[in-house]
Amino acid sequence: MADKIKTSRTSELEFGGPLGALLLLFVMPGTVLYLLVTCSTEDASVLRVPGPWPALDTLWDPFAVILLLSWVSLQAVLYMLPIGKVTEGITLRDNTRLKYRINALQAMMVTALIAAGAVMFGFPLSYVYDHFLQMAVGAAFIALILSIFLYAKSLAAPQSALAPGGNSGNPLYDFFIGHELNPRIGSFDLKYFCELRPGLIGWCLINLCFLMKDIELRGSPSLSMILVFGFQALYVVDAMKHEEAILTTMDIVHDGFGFMLAFGDLCWVPFTYSLQGYFLVRHPQELSTYAAVGIILLNAVGYIIFRGSNSQKNAFRRNPADPKVVGLETIPTATGKRLLVSGWWGLVRHPNYLGDLIMALAWSLPCGLSNILPYFYVIYFTVLLVHREARDEHQCMKKYGVAWQEYCRRVPYRIFPYIY
């Protein structure tokens, strides 16, 4: 039955269509390399071309690739362990619902125990810092190979399994965006696995390696490094704890699994989100107690908005009669669902994005104000979330129509109150 369901061609192409996809195939890896090379220079200035560039033959390290594959394999084994609950995703076009094992938090706990053992027994975790460029190149290579496999696999997938946004008929565009929505090998969901495990947990482990390098160089980690490590570890733990919420995100529901997400999950996230820690090893910053307290409070405000709004939304989706949300004002829609128009979601249309961006700023401030490089994350994330907000608005307008127009009238600001 599923094979007979036809999926219409993607008519609305993003990122400039095939040409934009082609450019991003080079721009994304090039950006990672440029940032890391720049960060390792004396002044870490993004305003001048860094030099000298490392020789191409020094960027390829087979041992780094083996380490990365071992890391991904460890996370895959933890993902497949029969621990944690099994839940169902949203209803697909063929009226089926895929099952997902929710055990990312347990996987992170096991990983933390292994990492603690490595620290206690004196394993040279600083190797990651010393070979960070080679590991980034290795991660990009693994993402490329995975993307080629995913596209080849998608050619044999039934029409009902193709992604709504990645079925343009142009091979280059579909390779980049992702042709198949939920590629699986048996019950192993490749996209769902990569969304949280190797990249996000890897980001946390990379920060630990930077902290150990800081200790190796200076005898103890700086306050700035401790704050960056702590803030980002909290963020990752929060993502693991609320793993089930990812099943309703655009990445899972709408986007196929191609180069864009594969590279993003395996290379972009761990190797650019950790840029503040990488910067601080080479460019340590003094931070006063008052400045540290202010930054901690800023991160707390961002986290409260981020977690509060996401929890409110998830509670409402699970059970609109939940005492936590039953008193909130809503707008009925033609689909039978209702739109929250009070609480956090009456402040701005995307309060979770607002909280995310406040935290992103707090992660960068420990690196000081004299260099813009550590602020790459907050700058990039602002662009990303503004773009994602536009995608969300487009999808919601198509889905809810007049009800969404009324919501926009009631809540005029998209992300930043009184600004945007």
Tab-separated table of C-alpha atoms in Angstrom:
chain	number	residue	atom	x	y	z
A	1	MET	CA	0.000	0.000	0.000
A	2	ALA	CA	2.794	2.403	0.975
A	3	ASP	CA	4.525	1.883	-2.364
A	4	LYS	CA	1.423	3.102	-4.209
A	5	ILE	CA	1.295	6.442	-2.417
A	6	LYS	CA	2.617	9.113	-4.731
A	7	THR	CA	4.596	12.085	-3.465
A	8	SER	CA	4.433	15.312	-5.450
A	9	ARG	CA	7.627	16.950	-6.613
A	10	THR	CA	9.149	19.640	-4.411
A	11	SER	CA	8.258	22.947	-6.050
A	12	GLU	CA	9.597	25.421	-3.472
A	13	LEU	CA	13.387	25.107	-3.487
A	14	GLU	CA	15.455	26.590	-0.672
A	15	PHE	CA	19.004	27.975	-0.454
A	16	GLY	CA	18.899	29.190	-4.054
A	17	GLY	CA	18.026	25.801	-5.555
A	18	PRO	CA	20.667	23.530	-7.162
A	19	LEU	CA	23.216	26.338	-7.562
A	20	GLY	CA	22.926	27.298	-3.905
A	21	ALA	CA	23.219	23.647	-2.902
A	22	LEU	CA	26.382	23.313	-4.994
A	23	LEU	CA	27.929	26.372	-3.354
A	24	LEU	CA	27.061	25.188	0.143
A	25	LEU	CA	28.728	21.830	-0.526
A	26	PHE	CA	31.991	23.784	-0.553
A	27	VAL	CA	31.132	26.768	1.666
A	28	MET	CA	30.150	24.698	4.700
A	29	PRO	CA	33.396	22.650	4.965
A	30	GLY	CA	35.407	25.700	3.914
A	31	THR	CA	33.894	27.762	6.731
A	32	VAL	CA	34.797	25.143	9.341
A	33	LEU	CA	38.372	24.975	8.084
A	34	TYR	CA	38.708	28.769	7.893
A	35	LEU	CA	37.420	29.280	11.434
A	36	LEU	CA	39.680	26.659	12.963
A	37	VAL	CA	42.798	27.829	11.110
A	38	THR	CA	42.047	31.448	12.045
A	39	CYS	CA	41.455	30.526	15.678
A	40	SER	CA	44.913	28.955	15.913
A	41	THR	CA	46.715	32.129	14.724
A	42	GLU	CA	48.278	34.681	17.058
A	43	ASP	CA	45.556	37.362	16.771
A	44	ALA	CA	42.663	35.118	15.591
A	45	SER	CA	41.482	37.903	13.290
A	46	VAL	CA	38.715	37.053	10.823
A	47	LEU	CA	39.455	40.307	8.971
A	48	ARG	CA	42.608	38.950	7.346
A	49	VAL	CA	43.363	35.680	5.585
A	50	PRO	CA	45.155	33.446	8.104
A	51	GLY	CA	48.552	32.149	7.243
A	52	PRO	CA	50.499	30.145	6.707
A	53	TRP	CA	47.842	27.597	5.807
A	54	PRO	CA	48.629	24.023	6.804
A	55	ALA	CA	49.871	21.777	4.007
A	56	LEU	CA	47.075	19.667	2.549
A	57	ASP	CA	48.847	16.396	3.355
A	58	THR	CA	48.943	17.345	7.061
A	59	LEU	CA	45.150	17.678	7.207
A	60	TRP	CA	44.535	13.977	6.577
A	61	ASP	CA	45.166	11.769	9.597
A	62	PRO	CA	43.961	8.133	9.352
A	63	PHE	CA	44.198	7.748	13.134
A	64	ALA	CA	41.845	10.707	13.621
A	65	VAL	CA	39.343	9.049	11.256
A	66	ILE	CA	39.631	5.775	13.202
A	67	LEU	CA	38.966	7.644	16.451
A	68	LEU	CA	35.901	9.321	14.960
A	69	LEU	CA	34.528	6.046	13.592
A	70	SER	CA	35.113	4.417	16.979
A	71	TRP	CA	33.216	7.286	18.621
A	72	VAL	CA	30.254	6.961	16.244
A	73	SER	CA	30.288	3.166	16.717
A	74	LEU	CA	30.196	3.547	20.512
A	75	GLN	CA	27.198	5.867	20.290
A	76	ALA	CA	25.491	3.484	17.829
A	77	VAL	CA	25.920	0.584	20.273
A	78	LEU	CA	24.498	2.676	23.128
A	79	TYR	CA	21.584	3.722	20.883
A	80	MET	CA	20.722	0.086	20.147
A	81	LEU	CA	20.826	-1.086	23.772
A	82	PRO	CA	17.376	-2.150	25.064
A	83	ILE	CA	17.252	0.598	27.686
A	84	GLY	CA	14.864	3.528	27.833
A	85	LYS	CA	11.294	3.659	26.589
A	86	VAL	CA	10.077	3.221	23.021
A	87	THR	CA	7.785	5.911	21.628
A	88	GLU	CA	6.085	6.614	18.310
A	89	GLY	CA	6.752	9.525	15.979
A	90	ILE	CA	4.137	11.540	14.096
A	91	THR	CA	1.797	9.874	11.618
A	92	LEU	CA	3.436	9.581	8.181
A	93	ARG	CA	1.784	9.968	4.772
A	94	ASP	CA	1.116	6.224	4.588
A	95	ASN	CA	-0.630	6.419	8.009
A	96	THR	CA	2.162	4.507	9.760
A	97	ARG	CA	4.128	5.723	12.772
A	98	LEU	CA	7.782	4.868	13.262
A	99	LYS	CA	9.025	3.740	16.656
A	100	TYR	CA	11.988	5.387	18.371
A	101	ARG	CA	13.988	4.313	21.401
A	102	ILE	CA	14.428	7.183	23.859
A	103	ASN	CA	17.723	6.606	25.640
A	104	ALA	CA	20.012	9.524	24.725
A	105	LEU	CA	20.323	10.642	28.361
A	106	GLN	CA	21.415	7.155	29.397
A	107	ALA	CA	23.890	7.106	26.509
A	108	MET	CA	25.342	10.407	27.693
A	109	MET	CA	25.624	9.115	31.265
A	110	VAL	CA	27.559	6.056	30.096
A	111	THR	CA	29.750	8.309	27.951
A	112	ALA	CA	30.383	10.579	30.959
A	113	LEU	CA	31.506	7.575	33.020
A	114	ILE	CA	33.886	6.500	30.254
A	115	ALA	CA	35.225	10.070	29.970
A	116	ALA	CA	35.693	10.260	33.769
A	117	GLY	CA	37.646	7.007	33.642
A	118	ALA	CA	39.816	8.384	30.842
A	119	VAL	CA	40.615	11.466	32.965
A	120	MET	CA	41.364	9.381	36.086
A	121	PHE	CA	43.726	7.041	34.224
A	122	GLY	CA	45.509	9.899	32.502
A	123	PHE	CA	44.484	9.298	28.895
A	124	PRO	CA	45.863	12.113	26.696
A	125	LEU	CA	42.551	13.855	25.985
A	126	SER	CA	44.525	16.895	24.853
A	127	TYR	CA	45.165	14.933	21.641
A	128	VAL	CA	41.809	16.226	20.416
A	129	TYR	CA	42.961	19.848	20.701
A	130	ASP	CA	46.348	19.098	19.165
A	131	HIS	CA	44.756	17.392	16.137
A	132	PHE	CA	41.509	19.344	15.933
A	133	LEU	CA	41.941	20.341	12.294
A	134	GLN	CA	42.618	16.746	11.262
A	135	MET	CA	39.583	15.539	13.208
A	136	ALA	CA	37.370	18.175	11.563
A	137	VAL	CA	38.573	17.067	8.117
A	138	GLY	CA	37.951	13.444	9.093
A	139	ALA	CA	34.421	14.268	10.274
A	140	ALA	CA	33.711	16.073	6.988
A	141	PHE	CA	34.948	13.032	5.060
A	142	ILE	CA	32.709	10.675	7.071
A	143	ALA	CA	29.719	13.002	6.510
A	144	LEU	CA	30.375	13.014	2.756
A	145	ILE	CA	30.585	9.215	2.554
A	146	LEU	CA	27.403	8.905	4.619
A	147	SER	CA	25.639	11.410	2.343
A	148	ILE	CA	26.582	9.429	-0.780
A	149	PHE	CA	25.256	6.260	0.856
A	150	LEU	CA	22.028	8.017	1.886
A	151	TYR	CA	21.337	9.302	-1.614
A	152	ALA	CA	22.082	5.913	-3.208
A	153	LYS	CA	19.765	4.261	-0.687
A	154	SER	CA	17.017	6.812	-1.322
A	155	LEU	CA	16.858	5.878	-5.017
A	156	ALA	CA	15.362	2.535	-4.020
A	157	ALA	CA	12.984	3.992	-1.423
A	158	PRO	CA	9.212	3.976	-2.049
A	159	GLN	CA	7.554	7.270	-2.987
A	160	SER	CA	5.850	7.477	0.394
A	161	ALA	CA	9.262	7.495	2.133
A	162	LEU	CA	10.614	10.544	0.298
A	163	ALA	CA	11.028	13.910	2.020
A	164	PRO	CA	8.494	16.657	1.183
A	165	GLY	CA	11.327	19.153	0.763
A	166	GLY	CA	13.857	16.892	-0.959
A	167	ASN	CA	11.978	15.463	-3.926
A	168	SER	CA	12.749	18.062	-6.571
A	169	GLY	CA	13.973	15.664	-9.245
A	170	ASN	CA	17.339	17.460	-9.348
A	171	PRO	CA	19.985	14.992	-8.050
A	172	LEU	CA	22.332	17.676	-6.714
A	173	TYR	CA	19.621	19.507	-4.793
A	174	ASP	CA	18.085	16.315	-3.425
A	175	PHE	CA	21.549	15.012	-2.432
A	176	PHE	CA	22.120	18.195	-0.436
A	177	ILE	CA	18.679	18.585	1.168
A	178	GLY	CA	18.031	14.870	1.612
A	179	HIS	CA	15.887	12.693	-0.647
A	180	GLU	CA	14.558	10.183	1.895
A	181	LEU	CA	12.734	11.422	4.992
A	182	ASN	CA	13.535	8.693	7.526
A	183	PRO	CA	16.291	6.430	6.159
A	184	ARG	CA	16.668	3.289	8.248
A	185	ILE	CA	18.745	0.142	8.297
A	186	GLY	CA	16.346	-2.279	9.912
A	187	SER	CA	15.103	-0.433	12.992
A	188	PHE	CA	18.197	1.806	13.155
A	189	ASP	CA	17.056	5.317	12.215
A	190	LEU	CA	20.093	7.064	10.707
A	191	LYS	CA	18.755	10.629	10.863
A	192	TYR	CA	17.370	10.372	14.377
A	193	PHE	CA	20.637	8.848	15.606
A	194	CYS	CA	22.792	11.581	14.071
A	195	GLU	CA	20.542	14.413	15.274
A	196	LEU	CA	21.515	14.023	18.929
A	197	ARG	CA	24.158	11.433	19.639
A	198	PRO	CA	27.556	11.678	17.909
A	199	GLY	CA	27.509	15.440	17.330
A	200	LEU	CA	25.927	16.886	20.473
A	201	ILE	CA	27.488	14.457	22.947
A	202	GLY	CA	30.703	14.796	20.942
A	203	TRP	CA	30.524	18.591	21.367
A	204	CYS	CA	30.470	18.110	25.136
A	205	LEU	CA	33.380	15.652	25.028
A	206	ILE	CA	35.408	18.037	22.839
A	207	ASN	CA	34.902	20.790	25.417
A	208	LEU	CA	36.189	18.419	28.105
A	209	CYS	CA	39.288	17.808	25.999
A	210	PHE	CA	39.828	21.576	25.712
A	211	LEU	CA	39.447	21.934	29.463
A	212	MET	CA	42.085	19.214	29.987
A	213	LYS	CA	44.405	20.995	27.543
A	214	ASP	CA	43.914	24.200	29.550
A	215	ILE	CA	44.962	22.318	32.696
A	216	GLU	CA	47.958	20.846	30.870
A	217	LEU	CA	49.154	24.299	29.795
A	218	ARG	CA	48.348	26.360	32.913
A	219	GLY	CA	47.886	23.961	35.799
A	220	SER	CA	44.161	24.676	36.190
A	221	PRO	CA	41.275	25.646	33.912
A	222	SER	CA	40.403	29.322	33.633
A	223	LEU	CA	37.088	30.631	34.949
A	224	SER	CA	36.152	31.483	31.359
A	225	MET	CA	36.761	27.877	30.253
A	226	ILE	CA	34.765	26.515	33.200
A	227	LEU	CA	31.796	28.742	32.332
A	228	VAL	CA	31.834	27.760	28.651
A	229	PHE	CA	32.116	24.083	29.542
A	230	GLY	CA	29.348	24.287	32.154
A	231	PHE	CA	26.898	26.307	30.037
A	232	GLN	CA	27.242	24.075	26.990
A	233	ALA	CA	27.143	20.856	29.045
A	234	LEU	CA	23.844	22.027	30.587
A	235	TYR	CA	22.464	22.688	27.112
A	236	VAL	CA	23.449	19.235	25.848
A	237	VAL	CA	22.111	17.452	28.946
A	238	ASP	CA	18.832	19.354	28.524
A	239	ALA	CA	18.609	18.191	24.893
A	240	MET	CA	19.200	14.572	25.949
A	241	LYS	CA	16.670	14.791	28.791
A	242	HIS	CA	13.994	16.141	26.432
A	243	GLU	CA	14.964	13.873	23.538
A	244	GLU	CA	11.366	12.953	22.703
A	245	ALA	CA	10.561	16.561	21.787
A	246	ILE	CA	12.832	16.299	18.731
A	247	LEU	CA	10.283	14.029	17.055
A	248	THR	CA	8.085	17.054	16.254
A	249	THR	CA	10.870	19.315	14.918
A	250	MET	CA	11.194	20.353	11.271
A	251	ASP	CA	14.416	18.339	10.930
A	252	ILE	CA	12.548	15.105	11.662
A	253	VAL	CA	9.105	15.930	10.268
A	254	HIS	CA	9.941	17.754	7.039
A	255	ASP	CA	13.630	17.639	6.068
A	256	GLY	CA	15.188	14.647	4.395
A	257	PHE	CA	18.516	13.242	5.520
A	258	GLY	CA	21.174	14.375	3.080
A	259	PHE	CA	24.458	16.257	3.099
A	260	MET	CA	23.000	19.319	4.842
A	261	LEU	CA	21.992	17.461	8.002
A	262	ALA	CA	24.722	14.799	7.845
A	263	PHE	CA	27.489	17.410	7.651
A	264	GLY	CA	25.692	19.607	10.171
A	265	ASP	CA	25.306	16.803	12.704
A	266	LEU	CA	28.724	15.174	12.335
A	267	CYS	CA	31.026	18.117	11.552
A	268	TRP	CA	29.430	21.562	11.831
A	269	VAL	CA	27.924	21.130	15.302
A	270	PRO	CA	30.867	19.574	17.169
A	271	PHE	CA	33.578	21.588	15.402
A	272	THR	CA	32.029	25.083	15.305
A	273	TYR	CA	29.791	25.041	18.385
A	274	SER	CA	32.920	24.300	20.445
A	275	LEU	CA	34.749	27.310	18.995
A	276	GLN	CA	34.687	29.274	22.275
A	277	GLY	CA	36.607	26.542	24.107
A	278	TYR	CA	39.046	26.146	21.218
A	279	PHE	CA	39.641	29.908	21.265
A	280	LEU	CA	40.241	30.042	25.016
A	281	VAL	CA	43.018	27.444	24.955
A	282	ARG	CA	45.162	29.610	22.665
A	283	HIS	CA	43.770	32.985	23.808
A	284	PRO	CA	43.032	32.789	27.567
A	285	GLN	CA	40.843	35.540	29.034
A	286	GLU	CA	40.769	36.967	32.559
A	287	LEU	CA	37.231	37.196	33.937
A	288	SER	CA	36.282	39.053	37.126
A	289	THR	CA	33.880	37.561	39.647
A	290	TYR	CA	31.294	40.271	38.918
A	291	ALA	CA	31.501	39.642	35.165
A	292	ALA	CA	31.163	35.894	35.742
A	293	VAL	CA	28.060	36.376	37.911
A	294	GLY	CA	26.503	38.634	35.279
A	295	ILE	CA	27.161	36.105	32.521
A	296	ILE	CA	25.758	33.274	34.647
A	297	LEU	CA	22.579	35.287	35.262
A	298	LEU	CA	22.262	36.033	31.525
A	299	ASN	CA	22.582	32.339	30.698
A	300	ALA	CA	20.017	31.525	33.395
A	301	VAL	CA	17.524	33.996	31.887
A	302	GLY	CA	18.043	32.453	28.441
A	303	TYR	CA	17.652	28.938	29.799
A	304	ILE	CA	14.469	29.791	31.717
A	305	ILE	CA	12.878	31.266	28.568
A	306	PHE	CA	14.125	28.389	26.375
A	307	ARG	CA	13.095	25.556	28.678
A	308	GLY	CA	9.913	27.225	29.922
A	309	SER	CA	8.555	27.888	26.423
A	310	ASN	CA	9.511	24.469	25.068
A	311	SER	CA	8.022	22.680	28.082
A	312	GLN	CA	4.826	24.718	27.782
A	313	LYS	CA	4.495	23.855	24.097
A	314	ASN	CA	5.237	20.154	24.626
A	315	ALA	CA	2.796	19.895	27.558
A	316	PHE	CA	0.067	21.527	25.444
A	317	ARG	CA	0.731	19.188	22.515
A	318	ARG	CA	0.578	16.098	24.724
A	319	ASN	CA	-2.488	17.098	26.708
A	320	PRO	CA	-4.292	20.446	26.306
A	321	ALA	CA	-6.142	19.648	29.560
A	322	ASP	CA	-2.890	19.495	31.526
A	323	PRO	CA	-3.243	21.747	34.625
A	324	LYS	CA	-0.009	23.505	33.593
A	325	VAL	CA	-1.553	24.808	30.359
A	326	VAL	CA	-5.314	24.455	30.721
A	327	GLY	CA	-5.752	28.140	31.600
A	328	LEU	CA	-3.822	29.469	28.614
A	329	GLU	CA	-5.660	31.327	25.864
A	330	THR	CA	-5.817	29.607	22.465
A	331	ILE	CA	-7.029	30.160	18.901
A	332	PRO	CA	-8.961	27.329	17.154
A	333	THR	CA	-7.816	26.226	13.680
A	334	ALA	CA	-9.473	24.414	10.782
A	335	THR	CA	-7.277	21.369	11.457
A	336	GLY	CA	-8.867	20.839	14.854
A	337	LYS	CA	-5.736	21.917	16.690
A	338	ARG	CA	-5.453	25.089	18.730
A	339	LEU	CA	-2.684	27.709	18.758
A	340	LEU	CA	-1.323	29.000	22.059
A	341	VAL	CA	-1.646	32.771	22.236
A	342	SER	CA	-0.704	33.423	25.876
A	343	GLY	CA	2.006	32.384	28.297
A	344	TRP	CA	5.445	32.304	26.708
A	345	TRP	CA	3.820	32.010	23.279
A	346	GLY	CA	1.991	35.274	23.763
A	347	LEU	CA	5.283	37.112	24.288
A	348	VAL	CA	6.744	36.401	20.829
A	349	ARG	CA	5.971	33.768	18.201
A	350	HIS	CA	9.186	31.871	18.878
A	351	PRO	CA	10.185	32.396	22.530
A	352	ASN	CA	12.336	29.239	22.413
A	353	TYR	CA	14.495	30.900	19.730
A	354	LEU	CA	14.796	34.017	21.926
A	355	GLY	CA	16.035	31.919	24.862
A	356	ASP	CA	18.436	30.047	22.579
A	357	LEU	CA	20.003	33.294	21.360
A	358	ILE	CA	20.379	34.756	24.862
A	359	MET	CA	22.234	31.596	25.920
A	360	ALA	CA	24.389	31.756	22.787
A	361	LEU	CA	25.487	35.269	23.772
A	362	ALA	CA	26.287	34.110	27.301
A	363	TRP	CA	28.518	31.346	25.905
A	364	SER	CA	30.553	33.863	23.914
A	365	LEU	CA	30.985	36.601	26.542
A	366	PRO	CA	33.579	34.642	28.618
A	367	CYS	CA	35.887	35.020	25.597
A	368	GLY	CA	36.021	38.810	26.065
A	369	LEU	CA	35.039	41.652	23.770
A	370	SER	CA	38.264	42.208	21.838
A	371	ASN	CA	37.738	39.497	19.198
A	372	ILE	CA	34.665	38.679	17.113
A	373	LEU	CA	35.688	35.089	16.311
A	374	PRO	CA	34.214	33.502	19.473
A	375	TYR	CA	30.942	35.261	18.613
A	376	PHE	CA	30.629	33.314	15.378
A	377	TYR	CA	28.145	30.956	17.028
A	378	VAL	CA	25.715	33.651	18.153
A	379	ILE	CA	25.990	35.459	14.787
A	380	TYR	CA	25.483	32.272	12.795
A	381	PHE	CA	22.720	31.086	15.105
A	382	THR	CA	20.840	34.363	14.712
A	383	VAL	CA	20.914	33.980	10.922
A	384	LEU	CA	19.926	30.299	11.219
A	385	LEU	CA	16.976	30.940	13.532
A	386	VAL	CA	15.701	33.908	11.526
A	387	HIS	CA	15.779	31.664	8.434
A	388	ARG	CA	14.139	28.806	10.323
A	389	GLU	CA	11.519	31.169	11.686
A	390	ALA	CA	10.676	32.181	8.096
A	391	ARG	CA	10.327	28.491	7.165
A	392	ASP	CA	8.109	27.919	10.214
A	393	GLU	CA	5.933	30.907	9.317
A	394	HIS	CA	5.506	29.632	5.747
A	395	GLN	CA	4.569	26.133	6.884
A	396	CYS	CA	2.166	27.407	9.564
A	397	MET	CA	0.458	29.762	7.103
A	398	LYS	CA	-0.131	26.852	4.726
A	399	LYS	CA	-1.378	24.645	7.542
A	400	TYR	CA	-3.488	27.024	9.657
A	401	GLY	CA	-4.459	29.828	7.244
A	402	VAL	CA	-6.769	32.424	8.812
A	403	ALA	CA	-6.014	31.166	12.345
A	404	TRP	CA	-2.319	31.829	11.812
A	405	GLN	CA	-3.066	35.319	10.506
A	406	GLU	CA	-5.039	35.995	13.681
A	407	TYR	CA	-2.167	34.642	15.803
A	408	CYS	CA	0.288	36.956	14.005
A	409	ARG	CA	-2.026	39.888	14.644
A	410	ARG	CA	-2.232	39.028	18.342
A	411	VAL	CA	1.505	38.314	18.667
A	412	PRO	CA	3.227	40.734	16.248
A	413	TYR	CA	6.852	40.084	17.209
A	414	ARG	CA	8.583	37.011	15.799
A	415	ILE	CA	11.666	36.501	18.025
A	416	PHE	CA	12.786	39.755	19.692
A	417	PRO	CA	10.100	41.768	21.558
A	418	TYR	CA	9.647	45.253	20.063
A	419	ILE	CA	12.488	44.627	17.599
A	420	TYR	CA	11.650	41.727	15.275
